[in-house]
XYZ file of C-alpha atoms in Angstrom:
690
model
C -27.948 -4.876 -19.726
C -26.947 -1.309 -18.792
C -23.909 -0.719 -16.641
C -25.304 2.190 -15.420
C -27.384 2.691 -12.914
C -29.726 6.363 -11.600
C -29.475 7.463 -8.709
C -30.556 10.520 -5.967
C -28.055 12.016 -4.215
C -28.594 14.762 -1.319
C -31.423 16.090 -4.167
C -28.575 16.172 -7.063
C -29.065 12.940 -10.154
C -26.423 11.823 -10.918
C -25.776 8.131 -13.203
C -22.933 5.723 -12.454
C -21.155 2.953 -12.735
C -23.767 -0.025 -11.065
C -20.489 -1.667 -9.475
C -19.548 1.324 -8.354
C -20.767 1.023 -3.572
C -23.307 4.078 -2.707
C -20.373 5.796 -1.314
C -18.337 6.555 -4.431
C -21.105 7.033 -6.254
C -21.582 10.224 -3.684
C -17.777 10.803 -4.054
C -18.585 11.587 -7.227
C -22.240 13.777 -6.496
C -19.741 15.682 -4.772
C -21.055 15.091 -1.214
C -18.397 14.330 1.712
C -19.227 11.335 3.176
C -16.369 10.491 6.682
C -14.989 6.772 6.677
C -11.915 4.971 8.013
C -11.313 1.684 6.735
C -12.754 2.147 3.605
C -10.017 2.587 1.015
C -9.870 3.214 -2.739
C -7.299 0.368 -3.291
C -7.926 -2.568 -0.457
C -10.896 -4.818 -0.052
C -14.111 -3.460 1.982
C -14.628 -4.451 5.612
C -17.222 -2.138 6.902
C -15.512 -1.705 10.638
C -15.904 1.250 11.185
C -19.511 2.500 10.481
C -18.201 6.089 10.029
C -20.354 6.339 6.440
C -24.223 6.127 7.383
C -26.608 7.743 5.599
C -29.267 7.668 5.076
C -31.257 5.040 1.737
C -35.079 6.326 1.981
C -37.382 3.445 2.310
C -34.414 1.478 4.347
C -34.806 0.693 7.693
C -31.969 2.347 9.288
C -28.914 4.153 8.380
C -26.904 2.623 5.780
C -22.406 1.761 5.078
C -22.766 3.181 1.904
C -18.932 1.567 1.953
C -20.351 -1.844 1.528
C -23.938 -1.205 -0.690
C -23.554 -1.748 -4.062
C -25.785 1.494 -5.571
C -28.815 0.456 -6.772
C -31.610 2.013 -9.659
C -33.919 4.785 -7.872
C -31.938 4.832 -5.042
C -32.562 8.229 -2.758
C -29.652 8.849 -0.638
C -29.284 11.895 2.187
C -25.637 11.901 3.485
C -26.956 14.628 5.711
C -30.082 15.662 8.322
C -30.475 14.099 11.033
C -31.076 10.416 10.535
C -27.259 10.548 8.771
C -26.194 12.752 10.974
C -26.851 11.615 14.304
C -25.800 8.136 12.743
C -22.380 9.518 12.466
C -22.456 11.648 15.023
C -23.581 8.287 17.161
C -20.279 5.930 15.749
C -17.769 8.676 16.283
C -18.858 8.712 19.780
C -18.368 5.351 19.935
C -14.863 5.401 18.685
C -14.001 7.840 21.146
C -15.015 5.742 23.576
C -11.495 4.061 24.582
C -9.485 6.200 22.203
C -6.809 7.864 25.168
C -6.993 11.255 23.261
C -3.779 12.088 23.471
C -3.368 14.480 20.560
C -1.126 16.961 21.852
C 1.903 13.610 22.791
C 0.680 12.147 19.857
C 3.422 11.629 16.948
C 0.279 11.843 14.186
C -1.157 15.575 15.158
C -1.758 17.555 12.579
C -2.087 14.709 9.996
C -4.392 12.283 11.508
C -7.975 11.577 10.111
C -9.534 10.965 13.748
C -9.008 14.003 14.810
C -10.271 15.796 11.892
C -13.320 13.791 11.228
C -13.936 14.507 14.666
C -14.195 18.575 14.178
C -16.306 17.909 11.816
C -19.118 14.754 13.615
C -17.456 14.666 17.109
C -19.456 16.026 19.695
C -17.442 18.371 21.729
C -18.148 16.012 24.847
C -18.810 12.346 26.015
C -21.614 10.824 28.147
C -18.561 7.789 28.853
C -17.376 7.162 32.300
C -16.297 4.133 31.867
C -12.452 3.343 32.083
C -11.232 3.414 29.000
C -9.462 0.315 27.972
C -5.433 0.382 27.399
C -3.410 -2.326 25.430
C -0.003 -3.823 24.619
C 2.803 -2.228 22.730
C 3.203 -4.611 20.158
C 6.960 -5.074 18.988
C 6.843 -4.587 14.855
C 10.819 -4.647 14.271
C 12.667 -1.066 13.292
C 9.928 0.378 11.315
C 6.637 0.958 12.894
C 6.292 2.343 16.307
C 2.745 1.265 17.833
C 0.201 2.889 20.347
C -2.221 -0.147 20.013
C -4.868 1.842 22.659
C -5.283 4.743 20.026
C -6.330 1.455 17.694
C -9.424 2.100 16.061
C -9.696 -1.640 15.008
C -10.451 -0.318 11.154
C -8.433 -3.085 9.691
C -6.930 -1.317 7.062
C -2.585 -2.906 8.160
C -4.128 -6.020 7.542
C -5.914 -5.886 4.461
C -2.802 -4.427 3.493
C -0.389 -6.854 4.090
C -2.450 -9.213 3.354
C -3.883 -8.081 -0.239
C -0.987 -5.904 -1.405
C 2.298 -6.713 0.138
C 1.424 -10.431 0.538
C 2.738 -11.360 3.886
C 0.530 -11.911 5.639
C 1.771 -10.885 9.306
C -0.769 -9.214 10.547
C -4.174 -10.382 11.807
C -7.062 -9.342 15.040
C -7.152 -11.307 18.219
C -9.753 -10.534 20.267
C -13.620 -9.707 20.005
C -15.256 -6.468 21.130
C -13.288 -4.572 23.497
C -10.934 -7.456 23.966
C -9.949 -7.233 19.842
C -6.572 -6.352 19.344
C -4.340 -6.262 16.339
C -0.953 -8.197 16.584
C 1.647 -9.828 15.059
C 0.623 -14.115 14.387
C 4.164 -14.122 16.481
C 6.148 -11.290 18.612
C 7.843 -10.589 15.704
C 8.732 -7.755 13.395
C 7.405 -7.493 9.533
C 9.243 -8.091 7.012
C 7.873 -7.007 3.858
C 9.892 -4.091 1.846
C 6.479 -2.856 2.011
C 5.952 -2.444 5.396
C 6.034 1.326 5.623
C 2.718 2.237 3.821
C 0.472 1.148 6.810
C 2.532 4.274 8.505
C 0.790 5.976 5.771
C -3.020 3.892 6.183
C -3.134 4.013 9.321
C -5.898 6.863 10.341
C -5.288 6.962 13.922
C -1.586 7.521 16.079
C -1.862 3.550 16.331
C 0.819 3.298 13.991
C 3.220 5.275 13.127
C 7.198 6.162 11.841
C 9.938 4.650 14.993
C 13.052 6.531 12.974
C 10.568 9.469 12.739
C 8.634 9.491 16.751
C 9.042 12.720 18.090
C 11.206 14.172 15.871
C 9.119 17.556 13.842
C 5.406 17.634 13.301
C 3.894 18.254 10.183
C 3.609 22.108 9.945
C 7.562 22.488 10.855
C 8.408 21.093 7.527
C 9.209 22.372 4.360
C 7.797 19.836 1.264
C 9.438 19.106 -1.515
C 7.824 17.258 -4.315
C 10.666 15.078 -6.022
C 11.534 11.827 -7.691
C 13.351 8.335 -5.129
C 16.307 7.639 -6.896
C 17.385 4.154 -4.788
C 16.336 2.060 -6.943
C 15.165 2.690 -10.860
C 11.794 2.814 -9.905
C 11.307 6.124 -10.202
C 9.086 6.386 -7.257
C 7.039 10.192 -6.615
C 7.864 11.258 -3.512
C 7.428 14.418 -0.650
C 10.877 15.266 0.437
C 9.911 17.115 4.395
C 13.521 19.133 5.455
C 13.320 20.941 8.488
C 16.136 24.001 8.169
C 19.396 21.679 6.338
C 17.508 17.846 7.137
C 16.175 16.032 5.156
C 13.744 14.545 8.493
C 11.565 12.231 6.461
C 10.347 10.674 2.800
C 6.431 10.167 1.792
C 4.861 8.754 -1.472
C 2.908 10.644 -4.046
C 0.519 10.089 -6.117
C 1.789 8.586 -9.428
C -1.126 5.824 -11.006
C 1.219 4.662 -13.806
C 4.633 4.340 -11.195
C 4.178 3.161 -7.692
C 0.036 4.087 -6.699
C 0.150 5.594 -3.985
C 3.243 3.071 -2.156
C 6.405 3.712 -1.407
C 9.360 0.897 0.255
C 10.426 0.487 2.646
C 14.553 1.396 1.653
C 13.045 4.950 -0.437
C 11.010 5.856 2.722
C 13.416 4.854 5.884
C 16.904 5.048 4.716
C 16.753 8.968 4.563
C 18.935 8.906 7.656
C 21.852 8.091 6.061
C 21.552 11.664 4.295
C 23.745 13.744 7.181
C 25.953 10.734 7.438
C 28.980 9.868 6.043
C 28.618 12.791 4.238
C 31.582 14.183 1.873
C 31.813 18.083 3.202
C 35.051 19.491 1.585
C 37.817 18.224 -1.421
C 40.633 16.210 -0.105
C 43.427 15.419 -1.952
C 45.919 12.785 -0.942
C 49.705 13.859 -0.064
C 52.142 11.174 0.554
C 49.553 8.829 1.098
C 47.187 9.969 3.161
C 43.562 11.783 2.265
C 43.867 15.658 3.512
C 41.205 18.562 3.584
C 41.362 21.192 0.341
C 39.780 23.964 -0.100
C 38.236 23.418 -3.930
C 40.938 25.824 -5.384
C 43.735 23.372 -4.612
C 41.460 20.259 -5.462
C 39.788 21.386 -8.693
C 43.976 22.513 -9.696
C 44.626 19.379 -8.840
C 42.394 17.412 -10.767
C 42.775 20.113 -14.055
C 46.570 19.367 -13.365
C 46.591 15.386 -13.978
C 43.819 15.855 -16.497
C 46.559 17.989 -18.914
C 49.076 15.867 -18.138
C 47.475 13.060 -19.332
C 46.354 11.868 -22.540
C 42.869 11.538 -23.647
C 44.168 7.923 -24.603
C 44.452 6.943 -20.891
C 41.535 8.826 -19.434
C 38.122 7.327 -18.133
C 34.951 7.478 -16.381
C 32.720 5.321 -14.760
C 28.960 6.941 -13.607
C 27.841 4.535 -10.534
C 23.932 3.952 -9.922
C 22.891 7.950 -8.064
C 24.363 9.906 -11.535
C 21.353 12.544 -12.730
C 21.467 13.057 -16.300
C 23.018 16.919 -16.031
C 26.212 15.870 -14.571
C 26.521 12.732 -17.378
C 25.837 15.698 -19.992
C 29.021 17.535 -18.660
C 30.948 14.528 -17.554
C 30.550 13.736 -20.986
C 31.855 17.625 -22.146
C 34.858 16.576 -20.488
C 35.556 13.848 -21.709
C 34.845 14.750 -25.558
C 37.412 17.551 -24.520
C 40.224 15.471 -23.697
C 39.057 13.069 -26.546
C 38.594 9.779 -24.871
C 36.136 7.173 -25.806
C 36.548 5.527 -22.180
C 33.154 5.695 -20.264
C 30.671 3.052 -19.437
C 27.722 3.821 -16.667
C 27.153 0.125 -16.291
C 29.271 -0.572 -12.973
C 27.714 -4.405 -13.241
C 29.307 -4.928 -17.037
C 25.122 -6.088 -18.257
C 25.486 -6.840 -21.825
C 22.466 -4.271 -23.649
C 22.987 -3.082 -26.666
C 22.791 0.534 -26.615
C 21.761 1.646 -29.600
C 18.393 -0.378 -29.154
C 16.460 1.154 -26.672
C 13.978 -1.693 -27.137
C 17.455 -3.910 -25.146
C 17.669 -2.504 -22.670
C 14.203 -0.379 -20.995
C 10.842 -1.997 -19.092
C 9.098 -1.881 -22.319
C 5.544 -3.406 -20.866
C 5.060 -0.086 -17.939
C 5.202 -1.030 -14.749
C 1.524 -0.019 -15.305
C 1.127 -2.018 -18.547
C 1.432 -5.204 -16.144
C -1.723 -5.176 -15.396
C -3.003 -5.859 -18.882
C -0.387 -8.658 -19.769
C -1.230 -12.496 -19.502
C 1.608 -14.498 -18.433
C 4.792 -13.705 -16.919
C 8.248 -15.485 -17.263
C 11.131 -14.005 -14.772
C 14.940 -14.853 -15.841
C 17.360 -14.232 -13.080
C 15.833 -11.636 -11.173
C 13.716 -10.971 -7.804
C 11.680 -8.220 -8.061
C 10.835 -8.499 -5.209
C 14.364 -6.827 -4.025
C 15.071 -5.458 -6.915
C 11.369 -3.731 -6.875
C 9.825 -4.119 -4.577
C 6.946 -1.664 -6.671
C 6.894 -3.742 -9.002
C 6.432 -6.787 -7.475
C 3.952 -5.327 -5.982
C 1.801 -4.607 -9.918
C 2.696 -8.345 -10.522
C 0.988 -9.819 -7.410
C -1.374 -7.241 -8.117
C -2.011 -9.021 -12.185
C -1.930 -12.722 -10.633
C -5.106 -11.806 -8.046
C -6.873 -10.152 -10.777
C -6.806 -13.656 -11.798
C -5.456 -15.330 -14.620
C -1.847 -14.872 -14.797
C 0.693 -17.824 -14.421
C 3.905 -16.476 -13.659
C 7.784 -19.152 -13.783
C 11.074 -18.665 -12.897
C 14.165 -19.216 -13.760
C 16.964 -18.260 -11.865
C 16.714 -18.004 -7.260
C 13.676 -20.153 -6.460
C 12.100 -17.217 -4.133
C 8.712 -16.089 -2.030
C 7.979 -13.306 -4.430
C 4.201 -13.500 -2.048
C 2.540 -15.104 -4.976
C 2.396 -18.285 -6.239
C 5.045 -19.186 -9.220
C 6.529 -22.235 -11.251
C 9.901 -23.258 -10.745
C 11.231 -23.642 -14.222
C 14.634 -24.248 -13.717
C 17.965 -22.989 -12.082
C 20.002 -21.110 -15.446
C 19.756 -20.405 -19.382
C 19.649 -24.106 -20.113
C 16.102 -24.042 -19.078
C 16.075 -20.679 -21.004
C 17.141 -22.135 -23.818
C 14.684 -24.811 -23.765
C 12.015 -22.295 -23.554
C 13.203 -20.659 -26.887
C 13.126 -23.790 -28.146
C 10.156 -24.863 -27.403
C 11.028 -27.888 -25.878
C 9.595 -26.563 -22.468
C 5.873 -26.848 -20.963
C 6.350 -23.024 -20.389
C 6.948 -21.646 -23.811
C 3.292 -23.189 -24.335
C 2.086 -20.778 -21.682
C 3.897 -18.006 -23.541
C 2.671 -18.809 -26.674
C -1.082 -19.389 -25.635
C -1.207 -16.174 -23.593
C -1.948 -12.942 -25.573
C -0.040 -9.803 -23.566
C 2.913 -12.308 -22.464
C 5.993 -10.341 -20.783
C 9.596 -11.335 -19.784
C 11.558 -9.418 -17.293
C 15.213 -10.097 -17.182
C 17.315 -9.205 -13.918
C 20.140 -7.121 -14.540
C 22.396 -9.664 -12.961
C 21.548 -11.981 -15.805
C 22.179 -9.873 -18.445
C 25.929 -8.907 -16.515
C 27.806 -12.274 -17.066
C 29.687 -13.561 -18.956
C 26.754 -14.441 -21.525
C 24.918 -11.934 -21.225
C 24.158 -11.669 -24.871
C 23.432 -14.836 -25.344
C 21.050 -14.083 -22.668
C 18.837 -11.465 -24.317
C 19.556 -13.118 -27.737
C 17.450 -15.666 -25.972
C 14.996 -13.688 -24.057
C 14.106 -11.634 -27.819
C 14.234 -15.407 -29.211
C 11.283 -16.333 -26.805
C 9.430 -13.157 -27.092
C 9.116 -13.053 -30.721
C 8.339 -17.081 -30.963
C 5.503 -15.718 -28.062
C 4.069 -13.052 -29.635
C 5.511 -10.377 -27.328
C 7.618 -8.512 -29.301
C 4.763 -7.256 -31.909
C 4.422 -3.623 -32.648
C 1.806 -3.218 -30.716
C 3.113 -5.207 -27.525
C 6.412 -5.487 -26.622
C 6.722 -7.629 -23.745
C 10.950 -7.989 -22.668
C 11.160 -6.116 -19.999
C 14.342 -5.236 -17.934
C 14.460 -4.858 -14.411
C 16.849 -2.242 -13.778
C 18.252 -1.883 -9.965
C 20.450 1.393 -10.932
C 18.756 5.163 -10.800
C 21.052 6.748 -13.583
C 21.432 3.415 -15.580
C 18.489 4.086 -18.063
C 19.532 8.254 -18.876
C 23.416 6.950 -18.752
C 22.256 4.273 -22.393
C 19.494 7.037 -23.345
C 22.548 9.871 -23.166
C 25.539 7.646 -24.402
C 27.756 7.040 -21.222
C 28.720 4.171 -23.045
C 32.376 3.182 -24.758
C 32.736 5.254 -27.582
C 34.309 4.592 -30.960
C 37.642 2.291 -29.725
C 36.635 2.682 -26.633
C 37.280 0.742 -23.456
C 33.386 -0.423 -21.866
C 33.527 -0.885 -17.626
C 35.468 -4.237 -17.575
C 38.179 -2.959 -20.144
C 38.947 0.043 -17.700
C 39.461 -1.724 -14.989
C 42.118 -3.901 -16.928
C 43.613 -0.742 -18.205
C 43.768 0.378 -14.810
C 45.578 -2.962 -13.420
C 48.273 -3.107 -16.711
C 49.425 0.695 -16.308
C 47.503 1.549 -19.977
C 44.483 4.113 -18.319
C 46.232 6.312 -16.085
C 42.949 8.238 -14.689
C 39.852 6.989 -14.303
C 37.003 9.625 -13.297
C 34.430 8.066 -10.944
C 31.065 9.553 -10.926
C 28.937 8.476 -8.028
C 30.388 5.754 -8.522
C 29.986 3.261 -5.324
C 29.908 -0.538 -7.065
C 32.289 -3.375 -5.515
C 34.462 -3.252 -9.052
C 36.284 0.551 -7.791
C 37.872 -1.322 -5.549
C 40.073 -2.343 -8.399
C 40.938 0.985 -8.889
C 43.289 0.633 -6.101
C 46.594 1.109 -8.648
C 45.430 3.521 -10.678
C 44.690 7.898 -10.015
C 40.956 7.662 -9.198
C 39.436 11.333 -9.051
C 35.781 10.471 -7.217
C 32.566 12.923 -7.471
C 30.226 11.766 -4.408
C 28.290 12.369 -1.675
C 29.297 9.624 -0.015
C 32.617 8.498 2.025
C 31.660 4.930 0.691
C 34.193 3.215 -1.763
C 34.505 5.375 -4.328
C 36.398 7.573 -1.846
C 37.740 5.486 0.396
C 40.407 4.012 -3.389
C 40.600 8.020 -4.190
C 43.187 10.339 -4.737
C 41.343 13.594 -5.687
C 37.503 13.864 -3.718
C 35.666 16.333 -5.050
C 32.329 16.370 -2.703
C 29.228 15.906 -4.346
C 25.325 16.079 -4.033
C 22.836 14.181 -3.207
C 19.351 13.944 -4.640
C 17.313 15.522 -2.274
C 20.348 18.798 -2.880
C 19.486 18.803 -6.411
C 17.818 19.984 -9.251
C 18.036 17.058 -11.867
C 16.244 14.503 -14.058
C 16.126 11.353 -13.987
C 14.967 8.387 -15.982
C 13.447 5.703 -14.630
C 13.202 1.629 -16.223
C 10.608 1.932 -18.645
C 12.492 5.053 -19.493
C 10.372 8.069 -18.650
C 12.189 10.781 -17.539
C 11.374 12.631 -14.400
C 12.938 15.538 -12.300
C 14.240 15.415 -8.709
C 13.818 18.500 -6.997
C 16.326 20.697 -4.077
C 14.791 20.278 -0.934
C 17.862 20.542 1.320
C 20.842 22.561 0.412
C 24.241 20.375 0.308
C 26.680 20.195 3.684
C 29.856 22.541 3.433
C 31.492 23.059 0.678
C 28.944 20.088 -1.648
C 28.295 21.464 -4.382
C 26.182 20.236 -7.460
C 27.598 17.819 -9.746
C 27.316 20.075 -12.631
C 28.863 22.880 -11.871
C 31.556 20.697 -10.035
C 32.201 19.601 -14.135
C 31.957 23.042 -14.906
C 34.321 24.084 -12.677
C 36.865 21.364 -13.797
C 37.267 22.095 -17.425
C 37.565 26.098 -16.579
C 40.493 25.096 -13.541
C 41.810 22.912 -17.020
C 41.725 26.065 -18.953
C 38.916 24.830 -21.584
C 35.160 25.941 -20.052
C 32.453 24.200 -21.649
C 29.679 26.418 -22.805
C 27.142 25.071 -20.049
C 26.930 28.108 -17.088
C 23.738 27.710 -16.643
C 21.271 24.207 -15.598
C 19.502 25.585 -18.991
C 22.526 24.617 -21.088
C 23.106 21.899 -19.552
C 20.296 21.097 -20.321
C 19.418 22.031 -24.014
C 22.597 20.245 -24.487
C 20.848 17.080 -22.572
C 18.099 17.323 -25.044
C 20.695 17.719 -28.640
C 21.526 14.073 -27.766
C 18.383 13.041 -26.255
C 15.238 14.905 -26.719
C 12.995 12.267 -25.202
C 13.951 12.993 -21.388
C 12.817 16.707 -22.540
C 9.256 14.918 -22.331
C 8.831 14.814 -18.259
C 6.974 12.459 -17.375
C 5.990 10.394 -20.447
C 7.597 7.830 -22.358
C 8.440 6.902 -25.855
C 8.337 4.119 -27.143
C 11.047 1.922 -28.755
C 10.501 0.161 -31.715
C 10.904 -3.597 -31.811
C 15.098 -4.005 -33.274
C 16.906 -7.308 -33.038
C 19.810 -7.309 -29.971
C 21.248 -9.812 -28.348
C 23.980 -11.767 -30.042
C 24.084 -15.483 -30.021
C 26.375 -17.351 -28.472
C 28.082 -20.095 -25.943
C 25.630 -20.326 -22.458
C 26.877 -20.590 -18.705
C 25.892 -24.109 -17.184
C 26.498 -20.981 -14.074
C 23.019 -20.944 -12.252
C 21.254 -17.064 -12.592
C 21.108 -15.480 -9.021
C 19.774 -11.768 -7.914
C 21.103 -8.770 -8.257
C 20.000 -7.612 -4.733
C 21.398 -9.792 -2.086
C 20.300 -7.661 1.036
C 17.454 -5.282 -0.383
C 17.852 -2.380 2.931
C 21.716 -1.809 1.484
C 22.382 -1.382 -2.162
C 23.409 2.351 -2.062
C 25.890 4.645 -0.105
C 22.839 6.479 1.443
C 21.388 2.990 3.021
C 24.637 2.359 3.795
C 25.108 5.092 5.550
C 22.103 4.279 6.973
C 21.551 4.143 10.895
C 17.708 2.001 10.004
C 18.826 0.198 7.290
C 21.422 -1.239 9.621
C 18.729 -2.086 12.033
C 16.592 -3.894 9.575
C 18.962 -5.952 7.884
C 20.100 -7.257 11.661
C 16.223 -7.730 12.305
C 15.559 -9.351 9.188
C 18.376 -10.373 7.567
C 20.945 -11.115 9.229
C 19.121 -12.825 11.546
C 20.609 -16.733 11.362
C 17.159 -18.676 10.987
C 13.292 -18.360 10.529
C 11.602 -14.795 10.349
C 7.848 -14.070 10.348
C 5.680 -13.640 7.215
C 7.677 -14.207 4.638
C 11.479 -14.701 4.503
C 13.303 -13.266 0.908
């Protein structure tokens, strides 16, 4: 039985997969068919009727989005029949549409506006009063104008199928139909902003961006998101020196065409609480100074301090170029004390397989069983969670969880709370061990919080033991995956921003700062809670926001945020990607590698890195695979983890508040509103609560 069929579309004979719809076949044949309700990643609705085409021998025009292809079909997408049907559908869609294009935020990016130009009549034969629909309250992110709604139901299907939070639905019928929440409340989903992109009219728009700018005013820059470790591809839209919005960019292997709400809406934090001038602490108070004075003060302190008493910590948004330059500066001073793991996670920097998401994000779709250990992927990596849900929807996929029991938007089995359950699975005495062994391609997803405990190395050893026993540790299938939350973590581990010979890790640096064995700590974008323990030592802080690191600093060197520099970041899969500068840093702030290069010059030992290419040449010497942009170099399966005593304390998740996890999101007014609406509710929220 053949898997293809032959049909003729607008005089062109084409052979296509028999599982396709007629609309998809028309696209492959190069025929343009208008549509509103159809979307490649959502189920078929057949609501708008805009995709009507003529099929010979059919009694009437056919909705091509819902029509399977058949052998021998002869299709016409143009002509009196198809064209008349499409114009008629457009005329009906515009009966109740308010036609307020000049004041609509969707203007310039509106599918209805664009298709009305091609298929509209230019006049309306209807003179009845247009209907009016009351606006809905969807929360602080989504602005509604439901009178514009054409009932395509894309938003409903996205929330049900992709986000897994069925908080939207339709009430009424015909002219009385309305899209609304079941209870008048916000949409509590980490992916809710995607309905704005999906809406083909101006019914759902971005509330923070409303009436801010028109699309033709904006400079558009392709870049990479760093507010989590997924590495979502984004487009940064800026006007002048301000980033106004961030939109998703298609990347099938990472984020498909979706984006998490934090990555999309936290950009208003980029202009708030910014460090735009150097500071030096004088008489217990930070005072603004010139770059020359700040660099001289930092250089004098570093030159007076022996290397054994200097340490450095790299934060969650540090770029690879800055870490490369700082490594060179530490080597210049002979300091082995450095770490990029602010949370103290116990992975083996010498074994890449111990800290990568080895299956890859797209590889989740090939798995047939999943064990989640000490993680809440819905909050720690919302798009990874959406990919797991996508795999669950395909069927034949069982998910077991050891750790916090939360609504992941797909069914999961509670196996236990802590390491003892993990030990039982490793020993084979737990029933879920059989599930993993029966699977051909099982995966294990372990959260950073599970590895940041005192027994983190033993937990990692158990994960490896489970993988080897279940066949998840093979040459052709590496099912061990570390779910990182920090965009800089994998890049730092690849570059070796970890303790050198005789060096101290994060815990050792903090202890040394308190007992006096460490005199100077250099913080590169390090704003984790651990930096608050450095109040008694001399701190040089290089970063872009007046956050935790700046509060304990004696010298502040203002750096650039991710939208303000050309930089390489490595996502949790080990995939290097380039972020591009969309705007210039504010005030006196500078790109991070340039600050470190200037500091070395002030110390009298200038690093041989005068250009970005020089820095990257050194980076590629340390880790050659970082030069392969957007490519993953698979890690060889090796032994990792250290067997040891286990703590009975239950696993916890790394992220409590999805909306505030970094200096940018903590400075964002929109994220503060989301925290108030969805986190600090004091009661039950609409939808599923995570």
